[in-house]
Coordinates of C-alpha atoms in Angstrom, one line a residue:
M1 CA 10.1 -3.3 15.5
A2 CA 13.1 -2.9 17.3
V3 CA 15.3 -0.3 16.1
F4 CA 14.4 1.6 13.2
P5 CA 16.2 0.3 10.3
A6 CA 17.2 2.3 7.4
T7 CA 20.8 1.9 7.4
T8 CA 22.9 0.1 5.0
A9 CA 24.9 -2.9 6.3
S10 CA 27.9 -2.1 4.2
I11 CA 28.0 1.5 5.6
A12 CA 27.8 0.3 9.2
H13 CA 30.7 -2.1 8.6
I14 CA 32.8 0.4 6.7
A15 CA 32.2 3.1 9.3
T16 CA 33.1 0.8 12.1
S17 CA 36.3 -0.4 10.4
F18 CA 37.6 3.2 10.4
I19 CA 36.8 4.0 14.0
A20 CA 37.9 1.6 16.7
S21 CA 36.2 3.3 19.5
S22 CA 32.9 3.7 17.7
Q23 CA 32.6 0.1 16.7
T24 CA 31.1 -1.1 19.9
S25 CA 28.5 1.5 20.1
K26 CA 25.5 1.5 18.0
T27 CA 25.9 3.2 14.7
H28 CA 22.9 1.6 13.3
L29 CA 22.1 4.2 10.7
F30 CA 18.5 4.4 10.1
R31 CA 18.1 6.4 7.1
S32 CA 15.2 7.9 5.5
P33 CA 14.6 11.4 4.4
R34 CA 13.1 12.5 1.3
K35 CA 13.3 14.4 -1.8
N36 CA 12.3 18.0 -2.0
L37 CA 12.5 18.6 1.7
T38 CA 11.1 22.0 2.8
P39 CA 13.6 23.7 5.0
R40 CA 12.3 24.5 8.4
R41 CA 13.9 25.0 11.8
I42 CA 12.9 22.7 14.7
T43 CA 11.4 24.7 17.6
K44 CA 13.6 24.7 20.6
L45 CA 11.9 23.2 23.6
T46 CA 12.3 24.4 27.1
P47 CA 14.7 22.1 28.9
L48 CA 13.2 20.4 32.0
H49 CA 14.9 18.1 34.5
V50 CA 13.6 14.5 34.3
A51 CA 12.9 11.6 36.6
A52 CA 11.0 8.5 37.4
P53 CA 8.3 8.1 40.0
P54 CA 9.6 7.9 43.6
S55 CA 9.2 4.9 45.7
S56 CA 5.7 4.4 47.0
S57 CA 7.0 3.4 50.4
S58 CA 8.2 6.0 52.9
A59 CA 9.6 3.3 55.3
P60 CA 13.4 3.0 55.5
P61 CA 14.6 0.6 52.8
T62 CA 15.8 -2.8 53.7
S63 CA 19.3 -4.0 52.6
D64 CA 17.7 -6.0 49.7
Q65 CA 15.8 -2.9 48.6
K66 CA 18.9 -0.8 48.7
Q67 CA 20.7 -3.3 46.6
D68 CA 17.8 -3.3 44.1
E69 CA 17.8 0.5 44.0
E70 CA 21.5 0.4 42.9
Y71 CA 20.5 -1.4 39.7
R72 CA 17.6 0.7 38.8
V73 CA 19.7 3.3 37.1
G74 CA 17.8 6.2 35.7
D75 CA 14.6 5.2 37.4
E76 CA 14.2 8.5 39.1
F77 CA 14.2 11.9 37.3
G78 CA 13.4 15.3 38.7
E79 CA 11.1 17.4 36.6
E80 CA 10.4 21.1 36.4
S81 CA 6.8 22.2 36.6
S82 CA 5.0 23.1 33.4
D83 CA 1.6 24.6 32.6
Y84 CA 1.4 22.6 29.4
K85 CA -0.8 19.5 29.5
F86 CA -0.3 16.8 26.9
S87 CA -3.3 15.8 24.7
W88 CA -3.1 13.0 22.2
K89 CA -5.5 14.6 19.8
D90 CA -3.8 18.0 19.7
H91 CA -0.9 17.0 17.5
W92 CA 0.1 16.6 13.8
Y93 CA 0.7 12.9 13.0
P94 CA 2.7 11.8 9.9
V95 CA 0.6 9.1 8.2
S96 CA 2.8 8.4 5.2
L97 CA 5.7 9.4 3.0
V98 CA 4.0 11.3 0.1
E99 CA 6.1 9.5 -2.5
D100 CA 4.6 6.2 -1.4
L101 CA 1.0 7.3 -1.7
D102 CA -0.9 6.6 -4.9
P103 CA -2.7 9.8 -6.1
A104 CA -4.9 7.9 -8.4
L105 CA -6.5 5.7 -5.7
P106 CA -8.0 6.0 -2.2
N107 CA -5.5 5.0 0.5
P108 CA -6.8 3.5 3.7
F109 CA -5.1 4.3 7.0
Q110 CA -5.7 3.9 10.8
L111 CA -4.8 6.7 13.2
L112 CA -5.4 6.3 17.0
G113 CA -7.8 3.5 16.3
R114 CA -9.9 5.5 13.8
D115 CA -10.3 4.4 10.2
L116 CA -9.3 7.1 7.7
M117 CA -8.8 7.3 4.0
L118 CA -6.4 9.5 2.2
W119 CA -6.9 10.7 -1.4
F120 CA -5.5 13.4 -3.7
D121 CA -7.9 16.2 -4.7
K122 CA -6.7 17.2 -8.2
G123 CA -9.0 20.2 -8.2
R124 CA -7.4 21.8 -5.2
N125 CA -4.0 20.0 -5.7
E126 CA -3.8 18.7 -2.1
W127 CA -4.0 15.5 -0.1
V128 CA -7.2 15.1 1.9
A129 CA -8.1 12.9 4.8
F130 CA -11.7 11.7 5.3
D131 CA -13.3 9.5 7.9
D132 CA -13.5 6.1 6.1
K133 CA -17.3 5.9 6.0
C134 CA -19.8 7.2 3.5
P135 CA -22.6 9.3 5.2
H136 CA -25.2 7.4 3.2
R137 CA -24.9 3.8 4.5
L138 CA -21.5 3.8 6.2
A139 CA -19.7 1.9 3.5
P140 CA -15.9 2.4 3.5
L141 CA -14.9 5.2 1.2
S142 CA -11.4 3.7 0.8
E143 CA -13.1 1.1 -1.5
G144 CA -14.2 3.9 -3.8
R145 CA -12.7 5.5 -6.9
M146 CA -12.1 8.9 -8.5
D147 CA -15.0 9.9 -10.7
E148 CA -14.8 11.8 -14.0
N149 CA -14.8 15.1 -12.1
G150 CA -11.8 14.1 -10.0
H151 CA -14.1 13.7 -6.9
L152 CA -14.1 10.7 -4.6
Q153 CA -17.0 8.4 -5.4
C154 CA -18.3 5.7 -3.0
S155 CA -18.3 2.3 -4.6
Y156 CA -21.6 1.3 -3.0
H157 CA -24.2 3.7 -4.3
G158 CA -22.0 6.2 -6.3
W159 CA -22.3 9.2 -4.0
S160 CA -19.5 11.7 -4.8
F161 CA -17.6 14.1 -2.6
D162 CA -15.2 17.0 -3.3
G163 CA -12.0 17.8 -1.3
C164 CA -14.0 19.8 1.2
G165 CA -16.2 16.8 2.0
S166 CA -19.3 18.3 0.4
C167 CA -21.5 15.8 -1.4
T168 CA -21.5 16.7 -5.2
R169 CA -23.7 13.9 -6.5
I170 CA -26.4 11.5 -5.4
P171 CA -27.3 9.4 -8.4
Q172 CA -30.5 8.0 -6.7
A173 CA -31.9 11.5 -5.9
A174 CA -34.7 12.8 -8.1
S175 CA -34.0 16.1 -10.0
Q176 CA -37.1 17.7 -8.6
G177 CA -38.7 18.0 -5.2
P178 CA -37.1 17.4 -1.7
E179 CA -34.7 14.8 -3.0
A180 CA -33.0 17.3 -5.3
H181 CA -31.8 19.2 -2.2
A182 CA -30.5 16.2 -0.3
V183 CA -27.0 16.8 -1.8
Q184 CA -26.8 20.1 0.0
S185 CA -27.6 18.7 3.4
P186 CA -24.8 18.8 6.0
R187 CA -25.7 15.2 6.7
A188 CA -24.6 14.3 3.2
C189 CA -21.1 15.5 3.8
A190 CA -18.0 13.3 4.5
T191 CA -16.1 14.0 7.6
R192 CA -12.8 15.7 6.8
F193 CA -9.7 16.0 9.0
P194 CA -7.0 18.8 8.7
T195 CA -4.0 17.8 6.6
M196 CA -0.6 19.2 5.8
V197 CA 2.3 18.2 3.7
S198 CA 5.7 19.0 5.1
Q199 CA 9.2 17.7 4.2
G200 CA 7.8 14.9 2.0
L201 CA 5.4 13.7 4.8
L202 CA 1.6 13.8 4.9
F203 CA 0.4 14.9 8.3
V204 CA -3.1 14.5 9.7
W205 CA -4.7 16.3 12.7
P206 CA -6.9 13.6 14.3
D207 CA -9.7 15.9 15.4
E208 CA -12.2 16.9 12.7
N209 CA -13.2 19.9 14.9
G210 CA -9.6 21.0 15.5
Q211 CA -8.9 23.1 12.4
E212 CA -8.2 26.2 14.5
R213 CA -5.7 24.4 16.8
A214 CA -4.2 22.6 13.8
S215 CA -3.6 25.9 12.0
A216 CA -1.8 27.3 15.1
A217 CA 0.5 24.3 15.5
K218 CA 3.5 23.2 13.5
P219 CA 4.3 19.6 12.6
P220 CA 7.5 18.0 13.9
M221 CA 10.4 18.9 11.6
L222 CA 13.4 17.1 10.4
P223 CA 16.8 18.7 11.4
D224 CA 18.3 21.4 9.1
D225 CA 21.0 19.0 8.1
F226 CA 18.5 17.2 5.9
E227 CA 18.5 20.2 3.6
K228 CA 22.3 20.5 3.3
P229 CA 23.9 19.2 0.0
E230 CA 26.6 17.4 1.9
F231 CA 24.0 15.1 3.5
A232 CA 22.6 12.1 1.7
T233 CA 19.1 11.0 2.8
V234 CA 16.9 7.9 2.7
N235 CA 13.5 6.9 4.0
I236 CA 11.3 3.9 4.6
Q237 CA 8.0 3.1 6.2
R238 CA 6.5 -0.2 7.5
D239 CA 3.4 -1.2 9.4
L240 CA 4.4 -3.3 12.5
F241 CA 2.2 -5.6 14.4
Y242 CA 3.1 -4.5 17.9
G243 CA 2.1 -1.6 20.0
Y244 CA 3.2 2.0 20.1
D245 CA 4.8 1.7 23.5
T246 CA 6.7 -1.4 22.4
L247 CA 8.1 0.3 19.4
M248 CA 8.9 3.6 21.3
E249 CA 10.7 1.6 23.9
N250 CA 12.7 -0.1 21.2
V251 CA 13.8 3.1 19.4
S252 CA 14.8 4.6 22.8
D253 CA 17.3 1.7 23.2
P254 CA 20.5 2.0 21.2
S255 CA 22.2 -0.8 23.2
H256 CA 20.3 -3.6 21.5
I257 CA 21.7 -2.9 18.1
D258 CA 25.0 -4.9 18.4
F259 CA 23.0 -8.0 19.3
A260 CA 19.6 -7.8 17.6
H261 CA 21.2 -6.6 14.4
H262 CA 24.4 -8.5 14.4
K263 CA 26.2 -8.3 11.0
V264 CA 23.4 -6.0 9.7
T265 CA 24.1 -2.8 11.5
G266 CA 26.0 -4.0 14.5
R267 CA 28.5 -6.6 15.8
R268 CA 28.2 -8.6 19.0
D269 CA 31.9 -8.3 19.8
R270 CA 31.7 -4.5 19.7
A271 CA 29.1 -4.0 22.4
K272 CA 30.2 -1.7 25.2
P273 CA 28.8 0.4 28.0
L274 CA 26.6 3.3 26.9
P275 CA 26.4 5.8 29.9
F276 CA 23.4 7.9 28.8
K277 CA 22.2 10.8 30.8
V278 CA 18.7 12.4 30.5
E279 CA 19.3 16.1 30.4
S280 CA 15.8 17.5 30.0
S281 CA 12.2 16.4 30.1
G282 CA 8.6 17.4 30.4
P283 CA 5.1 16.9 28.9
W284 CA 6.8 17.6 25.5
G285 CA 9.1 14.6 25.8
F286 CA 12.8 14.2 26.9
G287 CA 16.3 14.6 25.6
G288 CA 19.8 13.3 26.6
S289 CA 23.1 12.1 25.4
N290 CA 26.3 10.2 26.2
E291 CA 29.9 11.3 26.2
G292 CA 32.6 9.8 24.1
N293 CA 33.2 8.8 20.5
P294 CA 30.8 8.2 19.0
K295 CA 28.5 10.7 20.8
I296 CA 24.8 9.7 20.6
S297 CA 22.3 12.5 21.3
A298 CA 18.6 11.5 21.5
K299 CA 15.4 13.5 21.7
F300 CA 11.8 12.4 22.0
V301 CA 9.2 14.9 21.0
A302 CA 5.8 13.7 22.0
P303 CA 3.8 11.9 20.9
C304 CA 5.7 9.9 18.3
Y305 CA 8.9 11.6 17.0
Y306 CA 12.3 10.3 18.1
M307 CA 15.6 11.7 16.9
N308 CA 19.0 10.2 17.2
K309 CA 22.1 12.1 16.2
I310 CA 25.4 10.1 16.0
E311 CA 28.6 12.1 15.8
I312 CA 31.9 10.3 15.0
D313 CA 35.3 11.8 15.1
T314 CA 37.7 9.9 12.8
K315 CA 40.9 10.3 10.8
L316 CA 41.2 9.0 7.3
P317 CA 44.5 8.3 5.4
I318 CA 44.2 11.0 2.7
V319 CA 41.6 13.5 3.8
G320 CA 42.7 13.6 7.5
E321 CA 40.4 14.4 10.4
Q322 CA 36.7 14.0 9.7
K323 CA 33.5 14.6 11.7
W324 CA 30.9 12.1 10.5
K325 CA 27.3 12.8 11.4
I326 CA 24.3 10.5 11.1
W327 CA 20.7 11.5 11.8
I328 CA 18.1 8.7 12.4
C329 CA 14.7 10.3 12.8
S330 CA 11.7 8.0 13.4
F331 CA 8.0 8.7 13.5
N332 CA 6.2 5.9 15.4
V333 CA 2.6 6.4 14.6
P334 CA -0.1 4.6 16.8
M335 CA -2.5 3.1 14.3
A336 CA -4.5 0.9 16.5
P337 CA -3.9 -1.2 19.7
G338 CA -1.1 -3.5 18.8
K339 CA -0.3 -1.9 15.4
T340 CA 2.1 0.9 14.7
R341 CA 3.5 2.6 11.5
S342 CA 7.2 3.2 11.5
I343 CA 8.4 6.0 9.3
V344 CA 12.2 6.5 9.4
C345 CA 14.1 9.3 7.8
S346 CA 17.9 9.4 8.0
A347 CA 20.8 11.4 6.7
R348 CA 24.6 11.2 6.8
N349 CA 27.5 13.3 5.5
F350 CA 29.8 10.5 4.4
F351 CA 29.7 7.6 1.9
Q352 CA 26.9 9.4 0.1
F353 CA 27.4 7.3 -3.0
T354 CA 26.0 4.2 -1.2
V355 CA 22.7 5.9 -0.7
P356 CA 19.8 6.2 -3.2
G357 CA 19.4 9.7 -4.5
P358 CA 18.8 12.0 -7.6
A359 CA 22.5 12.4 -8.5
W360 CA 23.9 10.4 -11.4
W361 CA 26.5 8.8 -9.1
Q362 CA 23.9 7.6 -6.6
V363 CA 23.2 4.3 -8.3
V364 CA 21.9 2.3 -5.4
P365 CA 18.1 1.9 -5.9
R366 CA 15.8 2.7 -3.1
W367 CA 14.2 -0.8 -3.1
Y368 CA 17.6 -2.3 -2.5
E369 CA 18.2 0.0 0.5
H370 CA 14.8 -1.2 1.8
W371 CA 15.9 -4.8 1.6
I372 CA 18.6 -3.9 4.2
S373 CA 16.3 -1.8 6.3
N374 CA 13.7 -4.6 6.4
K375 CA 16.4 -6.9 7.8
V376 CA 16.7 -4.5 10.7
Y377 CA 12.9 -4.6 11.3
D378 CA 12.9 -8.4 11.0
G379 CA 15.8 -8.7 13.6
D380 CA 13.5 -7.0 16.2
M381 CA 10.2 -8.4 15.2
I382 CA 9.9 -11.8 17.0
V383 CA 11.9 -10.5 20.0
L384 CA 9.4 -7.7 20.5
Q385 CA 6.5 -10.0 19.8
G386 CA 7.6 -12.1 22.7
Q387 CA 8.2 -9.1 25.0
E388 CA 4.7 -7.7 24.3
K389 CA 3.0 -11.0 25.0
I390 CA 4.7 -11.1 28.5
F391 CA 3.8 -7.5 29.3
L392 CA 0.2 -8.2 28.2
S393 CA 0.0 -11.2 30.5
K394 CA 1.4 -9.2 33.4
S395 CA -1.1 -6.4 32.8
M396 CA -4.0 -9.0 33.0
E397 CA -2.7 -10.4 36.2
S398 CA -2.8 -7.0 38.0
S399 CA -5.0 -3.9 37.8
E400 CA -2.0 -1.7 38.2
D401 CA -0.6 0.0 35.2
V402 CA 2.3 -1.9 33.6
N403 CA 4.3 1.3 33.1
K404 CA 4.2 1.9 36.9
Q405 CA 5.3 -1.7 37.5
Y406 CA 8.0 -1.5 34.8
T407 CA 11.1 -1.4 37.1
K408 CA 9.6 -4.3 39.1
L409 CA 8.8 -6.4 36.0
T410 CA 12.2 -5.7 34.4
F411 CA 15.8 -5.5 35.6
T412 CA 17.6 -2.4 34.2
P413 CA 20.9 -2.1 36.0
T414 CA 22.9 -0.1 33.4
Q415 CA 22.8 3.5 32.2
A416 CA 22.2 2.2 28.7
D417 CA 18.5 1.8 29.7
R418 CA 18.0 5.4 30.8
F419 CA 16.1 6.5 27.7
V420 CA 13.8 3.5 27.9
L421 CA 13.0 4.3 31.5
A422 CA 12.5 8.0 30.5
F423 CA 10.0 7.0 27.9
R424 CA 8.0 4.8 30.3
N425 CA 8.2 7.6 32.8
W426 CA 6.8 10.1 30.2
L427 CA 4.0 7.7 29.2
T428 CA 2.9 7.3 32.8
R429 CA 3.1 10.9 33.8
H430 CA 1.8 12.6 30.7
G431 CA 0.5 10.1 28.2
N432 CA -2.1 8.4 30.5
S433 CA -0.1 5.2 30.0
Q434 CA -1.4 4.6 26.5
P435 CA -2.6 6.5 23.4
E436 CA -6.1 8.0 23.5
W437 CA -7.9 5.7 21.1
L438 CA -10.6 7.5 19.2
S439 CA -12.6 4.4 18.4
S440 CA -14.3 2.3 21.0
G441 CA -14.8 -0.6 18.6
V442 CA -15.0 -4.3 19.5
Q443 CA -12.2 -5.4 21.8
Q444 CA -9.9 -7.6 19.8
S445 CA -6.7 -9.6 20.7
L446 CA -3.5 -7.8 20.0
P447 CA -1.9 -9.0 16.7
S448 CA 1.3 -10.1 18.5
T449 CA -0.6 -12.6 20.6
V450 CA -2.3 -14.4 17.6
L451 CA -0.1 -14.0 14.6
S452 CA 2.5 -16.6 13.5
K453 CA 6.1 -15.8 12.9
R454 CA 5.5 -16.0 9.2
Q455 CA 2.7 -13.4 9.5
M456 CA 4.8 -11.1 11.8
L457 CA 7.7 -11.1 9.3
D458 CA 5.4 -10.6 6.2
R459 CA 7.2 -7.8 4.3
F460 CA 4.8 -7.9 1.4
E461 CA 1.7 -6.7 3.4
Q462 CA 3.6 -4.5 5.8
H463 CA 5.8 -2.8 3.4
T464 CA 6.0 -3.7 -0.3
L465 CA 2.4 -3.0 -1.1
K466 CA 2.7 0.4 0.6
C467 CA 6.1 1.4 -0.9
S468 CA 6.1 2.8 -4.5
S469 CA 9.7 1.8 -5.1
C470 CA 9.4 -1.8 -3.8
K471 CA 6.0 -2.4 -5.4
Q472 CA 7.3 -1.3 -8.8
A473 CA 10.5 -3.3 -8.4
Y474 CA 8.6 -6.4 -7.4
T475 CA 6.3 -6.1 -10.4
S476 CA 9.4 -5.7 -12.7
F477 CA 11.1 -8.8 -11.2
Q478 CA 8.0 -10.8 -11.9
T479 CA 7.8 -9.6 -15.5
W480 CA 11.4 -10.3 -16.2
Q481 CA 11.0 -13.8 -14.6
K482 CA 8.2 -14.6 -16.9
I483 CA 10.2 -13.3 -19.9
L484 CA 13.1 -15.5 -18.9
I485 CA 11.0 -18.5 -18.4
G486 CA 9.5 -18.0 -21.9
T487 CA 12.9 -17.5 -23.3
T488 CA 14.1 -20.8 -21.7
V489 CA 11.2 -22.7 -23.2
V490 CA 12.0 -21.2 -26.6
F491 CA 15.7 -22.1 -26.4
C492 CA 14.8 -25.7 -25.2
A493 CA 12.3 -26.2 -28.0
T494 CA 14.7 -25.1 -30.7
T495 CA 17.8 -26.8 -29.4
G496 CA 17.2 -30.0 -31.5
I497 CA 16.3 -28.2 -34.7
P498 CA 19.7 -27.0 -36.1
S499 CA 21.9 -29.6 -37.8
N500 CA 25.0 -27.8 -36.6
I501 CA 26.1 -29.3 -33.3
Q502 CA 27.8 -26.2 -32.2
F503 CA 24.7 -24.2 -32.7
R504 CA 22.8 -26.7 -30.7
V505 CA 25.3 -26.4 -27.8
V506 CA 24.9 -22.6 -27.9
L507 CA 21.1 -22.8 -27.7
A508 CA 21.4 -25.3 -24.8
V509 CA 23.8 -23.0 -22.9
L510 CA 21.4 -20.1 -23.5
A511 CA 18.5 -22.1 -22.2
L512 CA 20.5 -22.9 -19.0
V513 CA 21.6 -19.3 -18.5
S514 CA 18.0 -18.1 -19.0
A515 CA 16.7 -20.7 -16.6
G516 CA 19.3 -19.8 -14.1
L517 CA 18.5 -16.1 -14.3
A518 CA 14.8 -16.8 -13.9
Y519 CA 15.5 -18.9 -10.8
Q520 CA 17.7 -16.1 -9.4
L521 CA 15.0 -13.5 -9.9
H522 CA 12.6 -15.9 -8.1
E523 CA 14.9 -16.1 -5.1
L524 CA 15.5 -12.3 -5.0
Q525 CA 11.7 -11.7 -5.0
K526 CA 11.6 -13.2 -1.5
N527 CA 13.2 -10.0 -0.2
F528 CA 9.9 -8.3 -1.1
V529 CA 7.7 -10.9 0.5
F530 CA 9.2 -12.9 3.4
V531 CA 12.7 -13.8 4.7
D532 CA 12.9 -15.9 7.8
Y533 CA 15.1 -14.4 10.6
V534 CA 16.9 -16.8 13.0
H535 CA 19.4 -15.1 15.3
A536 CA 21.1 -18.3 16.3
E537 CA 22.0 -19.0 12.7
I538 CA 24.0 -15.7 12.4
D539 CA 27.5 -16.4 13.6

């Protein structure tokens, strides 16, 4: 949804208070990296010169057309030739933060429309991805369990599989005769996909026959700054009910932050022009930046990795001149039509004490940081839902690709929209206008067209159940609430027993305090479940 949130509101406000010139721009710090990051250098990509499709008409433009062209800033990009042809299947996709996966349970996931299940093979000490169907009668393996040997067991008939996908047990098979050999049949094997863990992320290669290509390819890497001790890092993931293209367009658009995330990571009164320039592009993606303070550099690495680097030159009273740097790296994973997983990893080299971390002085819990991050997601959610509905209706009115009609359907007169246009340009030229869905299942309505606002903003299903920190904190809040309610009952029941009036007053006060704390915990739990977001109510 909108911009990837992972930035702390307090940080955004503190940072902007120090730098006058940077306030208007968008320092919405989306944070997210991980613990135990494996250092690796990002491969440098050959710069190409970008552009948008030329006008279809060769006739001389009319005066109205000329005027319209003046506003379509960044609509045309020149591009160098390249022998590389983009393929949706030939890439590593991050499917989850490893710390948020439960190694004791099967974890269902969708990737490019295909149902997968992720589980931890203790025997080989590695994460494994299977097609989410048992070869026996096609029951979902994600509903299974780990058997006594540490193998994945289907919950329907008890067939078990090791980490390689080989069937290790068929309880119904006779120990003698042809049935005894059924377990060795290739048809008894589960379908396995190549997997890799890198920098705290689990990656899956979405082609079960692509092991050789997967071995030769590297996953997208977080910048080297994530490994430096002076950088504090944070992460978050959330499943969003709108499409890959809607989310990618949103993360390519820094200019919306001051309005969509007013008083969370931006301020309406600080909005200003953002003259972005696309500096390179090709089948691999695109890159560009603006000039000024702060300087925002962006890079899209196809198919789903987007990096924002924000550099701020400032001067503080005691320490003098400082160069603040913020990384917001988002992975926007196409799960199914109208459904996308957002994984955001961010880092910064200032105010590290306000970020969750392993150091004793980093006291902010990860779940609290996620409360702020989810505000950012919520700020975009309904806006993007409405936008996607309109684009869908336009696509149904015409057989022409919406991406090709983009500059006709929208009005993008400023350079702040250059990266949005660059993404739509890439999607049309190299991405076949949409992800290559691997499942041709029953056509269903997009979630954004049928879900209510309450369902779109459902933090519990989209995030809490899939976040180890928030899930544990939510359970703890519920436990403490029950304890406090019980304590309130006990205090109330015993208030009338003592003959000493002062003791009675003390018990009555304790009952009120306990009840108040229980109510406060009840209210705080809403941050894990649902918080309505109304832009008009935020002054």
